[in-house]
Amino acid sequence: MTEQTPPRGPIVYRPSSLPAGRGGTVWLNKPAEAAWTEPVFTQWELRSSGWEDRHPHSETNVVLEGELHVECEGVEVVCGPGEVVTVPAEVTGRYWAPDYARMISIYGPNPTGAPTPPGRTWSL
């Protein structure tokens, strides 16, 4: 196996030209189909709707606009612009915005390549 040299200098992540996913998700650096060791970034939004999923990795959301409600393990929080919320790995996270919320999402590493089961969406 050949060892790769880590990049030197800044790494820039720009919105991809991939089709938008859930909530208009725009991948800034799409995860590998298998394992990954660096964070993965997306930008996404909710409009009078909700999303629920369970990842094998942590998911951290930075709220850019609006009001994001998040519930996991029976604990609910409400976050506004500039606030950050993390749902731990292997925990179901429920996200919703009564009106509107726009976020940057940061997926933690998934070094084993464990799959994410399908999530679900709902309207408010």
Tab-separated table of N, CA and C in Angstrom:
chain	number	residue	atom	x	y	z
A	1	MET	N	0.850	-1.181	0.000
A	1	MET	CA	0.000	0.000	0.000
A	1	MET	C	0.894	1.242	0.000
A	2	THR	N	0.583	2.200	-0.822
A	2	THR	CA	1.342	3.438	-0.903
A	2	THR	C	0.746	4.450	0.057
A	3	GLU	N	1.587	5.086	0.835
A	3	GLU	CA	1.121	6.096	1.769
A	3	GLU	C	0.939	7.415	1.029
A	4	GLN	N	-0.205	8.080	1.244
A	4	GLN	CA	-0.460	9.348	0.575
A	4	GLN	C	0.081	10.493	1.409
A	5	THR	N	0.608	11.499	0.737
A	5	THR	CA	1.081	12.690	1.417
A	5	THR	C	-0.111	13.597	1.671
A	6	PRO	N	-0.294	14.041	2.925
A	6	PRO	CA	-1.424	14.942	3.185
A	6	PRO	C	-1.247	16.264	2.451
A	7	PRO	N	-2.368	16.919	2.077
A	7	PRO	CA	-2.259	18.200	1.371
A	7	PRO	C	-1.575	19.242	2.250
A	8	ARG	N	-0.887	20.140	1.583
A	8	ARG	CA	-0.256	21.250	2.293
A	8	ARG	C	-0.957	22.525	1.843
A	9	GLY	N	-1.227	23.379	2.775
A	9	GLY	CA	-1.906	24.616	2.441
A	9	GLY	C	-3.420	24.456	2.580
A	10	PRO	N	-4.158	25.520	2.317
A	10	PRO	CA	-5.609	25.491	2.514
A	10	PRO	C	-6.318	24.591	1.507
A	11	ILE	N	-7.406	24.017	1.957
A	11	ILE	CA	-8.293	23.233	1.093
A	11	ILE	C	-9.585	24.023	0.980
A	12	VAL	N	-10.038	24.284	-0.221
A	12	VAL	CA	-11.255	25.060	-0.446
A	12	VAL	C	-12.369	24.109	-0.852
A	13	TYR	N	-13.529	24.250	-0.210
A	13	TYR	CA	-14.716	23.472	-0.555
A	13	TYR	C	-15.724	24.417	-1.175
A	14	ARG	N	-16.131	24.113	-2.412
A	14	ARG	CA	-17.103	24.954	-3.105
A	14	ARG	C	-18.338	24.124	-3.413
A	15	PRO	N	-19.513	24.770	-3.509
A	15	PRO	CA	-20.727	24.007	-3.826
A	15	PRO	C	-20.537	23.176	-5.080
A	16	SER	N	-21.013	21.948	-5.020
A	16	SER	CA	-20.846	21.038	-6.149
A	16	SER	C	-21.923	21.266	-7.200
A	17	SER	N	-21.726	20.640	-8.326
A	17	SER	CA	-22.725	20.708	-9.391
A	17	SER	C	-23.625	19.475	-9.345
A	18	LEU	N	-23.543	18.692	-8.256
A	18	LEU	CA	-24.404	17.519	-8.112
A	18	LEU	C	-25.842	17.955	-7.894
A	19	PRO	N	-26.804	17.123	-8.276
A	19	PRO	CA	-28.197	17.478	-8.011
A	19	PRO	C	-28.432	17.669	-6.520
A	20	ALA	N	-29.288	18.597	-6.183
A	20	ALA	CA	-29.606	18.854	-4.781
A	20	ALA	C	-30.311	17.645	-4.172
A	21	GLY	N	-29.992	17.376	-2.928
A	21	GLY	CA	-30.610	16.269	-2.208
A	21	GLY	C	-31.698	16.770	-1.282
A	22	ARG	N	-31.879	16.076	-0.160
A	22	ARG	CA	-32.917	16.428	0.810
A	22	ARG	C	-32.807	17.884	1.212
A	23	GLY	N	-33.920	18.545	1.344
A	23	GLY	CA	-33.929	19.933	1.773
A	23	GLY	C	-33.069	20.834	0.909
A	24	GLY	N	-32.900	20.474	-0.364
A	24	GLY	CA	-32.050	21.274	-1.223
A	24	GLY	C	-30.580	21.155	-0.858
A	25	THR	N	-30.190	20.042	-0.260
A	25	THR	CA	-28.804	19.847	0.165
A	25	THR	C	-27.834	20.065	-0.981
A	26	VAL	N	-26.815	20.862	-0.717
A	26	VAL	CA	-25.737	21.088	-1.669
A	26	VAL	C	-24.466	20.560	-1.019
A	27	TRP	N	-23.846	19.558	-1.633
A	27	TRP	CA	-22.602	19.003	-1.098
A	27	TRP	C	-21.465	19.971	-1.359
A	28	LEU	N	-20.687	20.275	-0.344
A	28	LEU	CA	-19.479	21.068	-0.533
A	28	LEU	C	-18.291	20.141	-0.775
A	29	ASN	N	-18.318	18.973	-0.184
A	29	ASN	CA	-17.381	17.884	-0.491
A	29	ASN	C	-18.123	16.588	-0.192
A	30	LYS	N	-18.564	15.907	-1.228
A	30	LYS	CA	-19.388	14.704	-1.074
A	30	LYS	C	-18.550	13.571	-0.494
A	31	PRO	N	-19.127	12.816	0.470
A	31	PRO	CA	-18.363	11.718	1.065
A	31	PRO	C	-18.093	10.606	0.059
A	32	ALA	N	-17.035	9.884	0.319
A	32	ALA	CA	-16.718	8.715	-0.497
A	32	ALA	C	-17.833	7.690	-0.325
A	33	GLU	N	-17.973	6.808	-1.293
A	33	GLU	CA	-18.987	5.757	-1.196
A	33	GLU	C	-18.683	4.821	-0.036
A	34	ALA	N	-17.429	4.722	0.326
A	34	ALA	CA	-17.042	3.850	1.435
A	34	ALA	C	-16.689	4.729	2.637
A	35	ALA	N	-15.572	4.457	3.227
A	35	ALA	CA	-15.152	5.174	4.432
A	35	ALA	C	-14.567	6.548	4.100
A	36	TRP	N	-14.616	7.456	5.094
A	36	TRP	CA	-13.921	8.725	4.978
A	36	TRP	C	-13.384	9.130	6.346
A	37	THR	N	-12.287	9.875	6.322
A	37	THR	CA	-11.629	10.248	7.570
A	37	THR	C	-11.627	11.748	7.817
A	38	GLU	N	-11.995	12.531	6.835
A	38	GLU	CA	-12.071	13.984	6.975
A	38	GLU	C	-13.533	14.399	7.086
A	39	PRO	N	-13.824	15.573	7.651
A	39	PRO	CA	-15.216	16.022	7.724
A	39	PRO	C	-15.830	16.207	6.336
A	40	VAL	N	-17.149	16.073	6.275
A	40	VAL	CA	-17.908	16.294	5.045
A	40	VAL	C	-18.857	17.459	5.310
A	41	PHE	N	-18.954	18.387	4.350
A	41	PHE	CA	-19.753	19.603	4.534
A	41	PHE	C	-20.895	19.663	3.519
A	42	THR	N	-22.063	20.082	3.988
A	42	THR	CA	-23.193	20.359	3.105
A	42	THR	C	-23.842	21.669	3.541
A	43	GLN	N	-24.606	22.238	2.638
A	43	GLN	CA	-25.485	23.352	2.981
A	43	GLN	C	-26.895	22.864	2.694
A	44	TRP	N	-27.826	23.088	3.628
A	44	TRP	CA	-29.186	22.631	3.403
A	44	TRP	C	-30.169	23.552	4.113
A	45	GLU	N	-31.447	23.391	3.767
A	45	GLU	CA	-32.487	24.232	4.365
A	45	GLU	C	-33.757	23.425	4.575
A	46	LEU	N	-34.572	23.930	5.467
A	46	LEU	CA	-35.904	23.382	5.719
A	46	LEU	C	-36.901	24.531	5.649
A	47	ARG	N	-38.040	24.284	4.999
A	47	ARG	CA	-39.117	25.279	4.897
A	47	ARG	C	-40.404	24.629	5.385
A	48	SER	N	-40.826	25.001	6.570
A	48	SER	CA	-42.052	24.435	7.171
A	48	SER	C	-42.074	22.918	7.016
A	49	SER	N	-40.962	22.302	7.357
A	49	SER	CA	-40.840	20.853	7.188
A	49	SER	C	-39.819	20.307	8.177
A	50	GLY	N	-39.734	18.972	8.183
A	50	GLY	CA	-38.787	18.317	9.066
A	50	GLY	C	-38.062	17.186	8.371
A	51	TRP	N	-36.977	16.759	8.987
A	51	TRP	CA	-36.148	15.673	8.476
A	51	TRP	C	-35.650	14.857	9.661
A	52	GLU	N	-35.623	13.538	9.482
A	52	GLU	CA	-35.147	12.637	10.525
A	52	GLU	C	-34.173	11.646	9.915
A	53	ASP	N	-33.042	11.422	10.583
A	53	ASP	CA	-32.090	10.416	10.114
A	53	ASP	C	-31.230	9.928	11.270
A	54	ARG	N	-30.487	8.878	10.992
A	54	ARG	CA	-29.588	8.284	11.977
A	54	ARG	C	-28.301	7.913	11.246
A	55	HIS	N	-27.211	8.546	11.633
A	55	HIS	CA	-25.927	8.334	10.971
A	55	HIS	C	-24.991	7.495	11.833
A	56	PRO	N	-24.041	6.811	11.198
A	56	PRO	CA	-22.998	6.127	11.950
A	56	PRO	C	-21.910	7.113	12.410
A	57	HIS	N	-22.057	8.372	12.048
A	57	HIS	CA	-21.106	9.442	12.395
A	57	HIS	C	-21.884	10.594	13.007
A	58	SER	N	-21.207	11.498	13.679
A	58	SER	CA	-21.876	12.674	14.234
A	58	SER	C	-22.298	13.612	13.106
A	59	GLU	N	-23.305	14.428	13.398
A	59	GLU	CA	-23.733	15.483	12.464
A	59	GLU	C	-23.852	16.773	13.250
A	60	THR	N	-23.084	17.771	12.843
A	60	THR	CA	-23.113	19.085	13.482
A	60	THR	C	-23.705	20.071	12.494
A	61	ASN	N	-24.632	20.900	12.967
A	61	ASN	CA	-25.256	21.915	12.114
A	61	ASN	C	-24.997	23.301	12.671
A	62	VAL	N	-24.532	24.191	11.789
A	62	VAL	CA	-24.351	25.597	12.098
A	62	VAL	C	-25.545	26.314	11.475
A	63	VAL	N	-26.364	26.955	12.283
A	63	VAL	CA	-27.545	27.651	11.768
A	63	VAL	C	-27.107	28.995	11.198
A	64	LEU	N	-27.406	29.208	9.928
A	64	LEU	CA	-27.056	30.457	9.251
A	64	LEU	C	-28.213	31.448	9.269
A	65	GLU	N	-29.435	30.919	9.074
A	65	GLU	CA	-30.637	31.764	9.052
A	65	GLU	C	-31.789	30.999	9.675
A	66	GLY	N	-32.736	31.727	10.238
A	66	GLY	CA	-33.973	31.127	10.713
A	66	GLY	C	-33.857	30.458	12.065
A	67	GLU	N	-34.749	29.484	12.273
A	67	GLU	CA	-34.861	28.793	13.560
A	67	GLU	C	-34.938	27.297	13.314
A	68	LEU	N	-33.969	26.566	13.844
A	68	LEU	CA	-33.900	25.117	13.691
A	68	LEU	C	-34.209	24.443	15.017
A	69	HIS	N	-35.171	23.524	14.981
A	69	HIS	CA	-35.487	22.696	16.146
A	69	HIS	C	-34.823	21.342	15.946
A	70	VAL	N	-34.204	20.820	16.989
A	70	VAL	CA	-33.527	19.526	16.912
A	70	VAL	C	-33.899	18.727	18.144
A	71	GLU	N	-34.227	17.435	17.922
A	71	GLU	CA	-34.529	16.540	19.033
A	71	GLU	C	-33.763	15.248	18.843
A	72	CYS	N	-33.141	14.777	19.919
A	72	CYS	CA	-32.547	13.446	19.935
A	72	CYS	C	-32.520	12.950	21.374
A	73	GLU	N	-32.731	11.654	21.518
A	73	GLU	CA	-32.717	11.021	22.843
A	73	GLU	C	-33.667	11.714	23.824
A	74	GLY	N	-34.792	12.246	23.301
A	74	GLY	CA	-35.793	12.868	24.161
A	74	GLY	C	-35.490	14.294	24.583
A	75	VAL	N	-34.413	14.878	24.094
A	75	VAL	CA	-34.040	16.250	24.435
A	75	VAL	C	-34.226	17.120	23.194
A	76	GLU	N	-34.965	18.228	23.351
A	76	GLU	CA	-35.219	19.147	22.242
A	76	GLU	C	-34.542	20.476	22.512
A	77	VAL	N	-33.916	21.035	21.458
A	77	VAL	CA	-33.313	22.362	21.542
A	77	VAL	C	-33.788	23.184	20.352
A	78	VAL	N	-33.723	24.486	20.496
A	78	VAL	CA	-34.042	25.411	19.409
A	78	VAL	C	-32.816	26.294	19.206
A	79	CYS	N	-32.350	26.386	17.962
A	79	CYS	CA	-31.142	27.149	17.648
A	79	CYS	C	-31.441	28.217	16.610
A	80	GLY	N	-30.796	29.353	16.780
A	80	GLY	CA	-30.915	30.450	15.838
A	80	GLY	C	-29.585	30.731	15.165
A	81	PRO	N	-29.534	31.774	14.345
A	81	PRO	CA	-28.327	32.110	13.599
A	81	PRO	C	-27.090	32.202	14.497
A	82	GLY	N	-26.021	31.574	14.035
A	82	GLY	CA	-24.762	31.584	14.771
A	82	GLY	C	-24.636	30.479	15.796
A	83	GLU	N	-25.718	29.759	16.067
A	83	GLU	CA	-25.660	28.674	17.047
A	83	GLU	C	-25.348	27.355	16.347
A	84	VAL	N	-24.764	26.445	17.104
A	84	VAL	CA	-24.295	25.167	16.576
A	84	VAL	C	-24.869	24.043	17.426
A	85	VAL	N	-25.341	22.981	16.766
A	85	VAL	CA	-25.910	21.837	17.468
A	85	VAL	C	-25.351	20.552	16.856
A	86	THR	N	-25.012	19.574	17.710
A	86	THR	CA	-24.479	18.296	17.248
A	86	THR	C	-25.367	17.155	17.709
A	87	VAL	N	-25.685	16.257	16.787
A	87	VAL	CA	-26.350	14.994	17.108
A	87	VAL	C	-25.249	13.934	17.063
A	88	PRO	N	-25.055	13.209	18.164
A	88	PRO	CA	-23.979	12.210	18.205
A	88	PRO	C	-24.199	11.060	17.223
A	89	ALA	N	-23.138	10.346	16.935
A	89	ALA	CA	-23.199	9.163	16.076
A	89	ALA	C	-24.137	8.123	16.676
A	90	GLU	N	-24.809	7.375	15.798
A	90	GLU	CA	-25.695	6.262	16.188
A	90	GLU	C	-26.913	6.691	16.997
A	91	VAL	N	-27.307	7.959	16.860
A	91	VAL	CA	-28.492	8.494	17.538
A	91	VAL	C	-29.406	9.075	16.467
A	92	THR	N	-30.709	8.815	16.549
A	92	THR	CA	-31.659	9.400	15.602
A	92	THR	C	-31.832	10.874	15.920
A	93	GLY	N	-31.622	11.712	14.901
A	93	GLY	CA	-31.819	13.152	15.032
A	93	GLY	C	-33.049	13.568	14.250
A	94	ARG	N	-33.870	14.410	14.860
A	94	ARG	CA	-35.050	14.976	14.197
A	94	ARG	C	-34.835	16.483	14.108
A	95	TYR	N	-34.921	17.007	12.894
A	95	TYR	CA	-34.675	18.424	12.614
A	95	TYR	C	-35.935	19.009	11.993
A	96	TRP	N	-36.364	20.176	12.432
A	96	TRP	CA	-37.497	20.815	11.774
A	96	TRP	C	-37.428	22.327	11.925
A	97	ALA	N	-38.097	22.989	10.984
A	97	ALA	CA	-38.183	24.449	10.974
A	97	ALA	C	-39.646	24.819	10.775
A	98	PRO	N	-40.270	25.431	11.789
A	98	PRO	CA	-41.672	25.842	11.627
A	98	PRO	C	-41.860	26.785	10.444
A	99	ASP	N	-40.882	27.649	10.202
A	99	ASP	CA	-40.937	28.557	9.062
A	99	ASP	C	-39.786	28.268	8.099
A	100	TYR	N	-38.569	28.611	8.508
A	100	TYR	CA	-37.412	28.465	7.621
A	100	TYR	C	-36.141	28.352	8.454
A	101	ALA	N	-35.220	27.524	7.973
A	101	ALA	CA	-33.875	27.452	8.553
A	101	ALA	C	-32.898	27.048	7.449
A	102	ARG	N	-31.727	27.673	7.467
A	102	ARG	CA	-30.656	27.319	6.530
A	102	ARG	C	-29.414	27.026	7.361
A	103	MET	N	-28.753	25.901	7.025
A	103	MET	CA	-27.655	25.420	7.832
A	103	MET	C	-26.464	24.977	6.988
A	104	ILE	N	-25.296	24.977	7.607
A	104	ILE	CA	-24.135	24.244	7.125
A	104	ILE	C	-24.065	23.018	8.025
A	105	SER	N	-23.998	21.846	7.422
A	105	SER	CA	-23.918	20.597	8.160
A	105	SER	C	-22.512	20.027	8.014
A	106	ILE	N	-21.989	19.513	9.112
A	106	ILE	CA	-20.652	18.924	9.118
A	106	ILE	C	-20.779	17.486	9.615
A	107	TYR	N	-20.491	16.538	8.720
A	107	TYR	CA	-20.500	15.128	9.093
A	107	TYR	C	-19.125	14.775	9.642
A	108	GLY	N	-19.113	14.082	10.779
A	108	GLY	CA	-17.859	13.598	11.326
A	108	GLY	C	-17.323	12.448	10.488
A	109	PRO	N	-16.098	12.019	10.769
A	109	PRO	CA	-15.501	10.904	10.030
A	109	PRO	C	-16.338	9.624	10.136
A	110	ASN	N	-16.238	8.810	9.105
A	110	ASN	CA	-16.895	7.498	9.052
A	110	ASN	C	-15.821	6.500	8.583
A	111	PRO	N	-14.829	6.238	9.439
A	111	PRO	CA	-13.671	5.446	9.004
A	111	PRO	C	-13.977	3.999	8.641
A	112	THR	N	-15.109	3.450	9.120
A	112	THR	CA	-15.451	2.069	8.777
A	112	THR	C	-16.332	1.975	7.546
A	113	GLY	N	-16.852	3.122	7.068
A	113	GLY	CA	-17.732	3.116	5.902
A	113	GLY	C	-19.116	2.580	6.203
A	114	ALA	N	-19.538	2.630	7.463
A	114	ALA	CA	-20.870	2.150	7.838
A	114	ALA	C	-21.939	2.939	7.076
A	115	PRO	N	-22.979	2.262	6.571
A	115	PRO	CA	-24.011	2.957	5.796
A	115	PRO	C	-24.977	3.745	6.682
A	116	THR	N	-25.609	4.741	6.074
A	116	THR	CA	-26.673	5.502	6.731
A	116	THR	C	-28.008	4.984	6.225
A	117	PRO	N	-28.879	4.525	7.134
A	117	PRO	CA	-30.211	4.075	6.691
A	117	PRO	C	-30.989	5.256	6.102
A	118	PRO	N	-31.991	4.979	5.247
A	118	PRO	CA	-32.799	6.071	4.687
A	118	PRO	C	-33.455	6.900	5.792
A	119	GLY	N	-33.526	8.191	5.561
A	119	GLY	CA	-34.221	9.088	6.483
A	119	GLY	C	-35.655	9.298	6.054
A	120	ARG	N	-36.330	10.193	6.737
A	120	ARG	CA	-37.713	10.517	6.356
A	120	ARG	C	-37.942	12.001	6.511
A	121	THR	N	-38.846	12.513	5.692
A	121	THR	CA	-39.195	13.933	5.726
A	121	THR	C	-40.674	14.076	6.047
A	122	TRP	N	-41.063	15.243	6.549
A	122	TRP	CA	-42.471	15.539	6.802
A	122	TRP	C	-42.728	17.021	6.655
A	123	SER	N	-43.981	17.360	6.408
A	123	SER	CA	-44.400	18.754	6.290
A	123	SER	C	-45.022	19.206	7.593
A	124	LEU	N	-44.880	20.481	7.903
A	124	LEU	CA	-45.492	21.066	9.106
A	124	LEU	C	-46.716	21.857	8.728
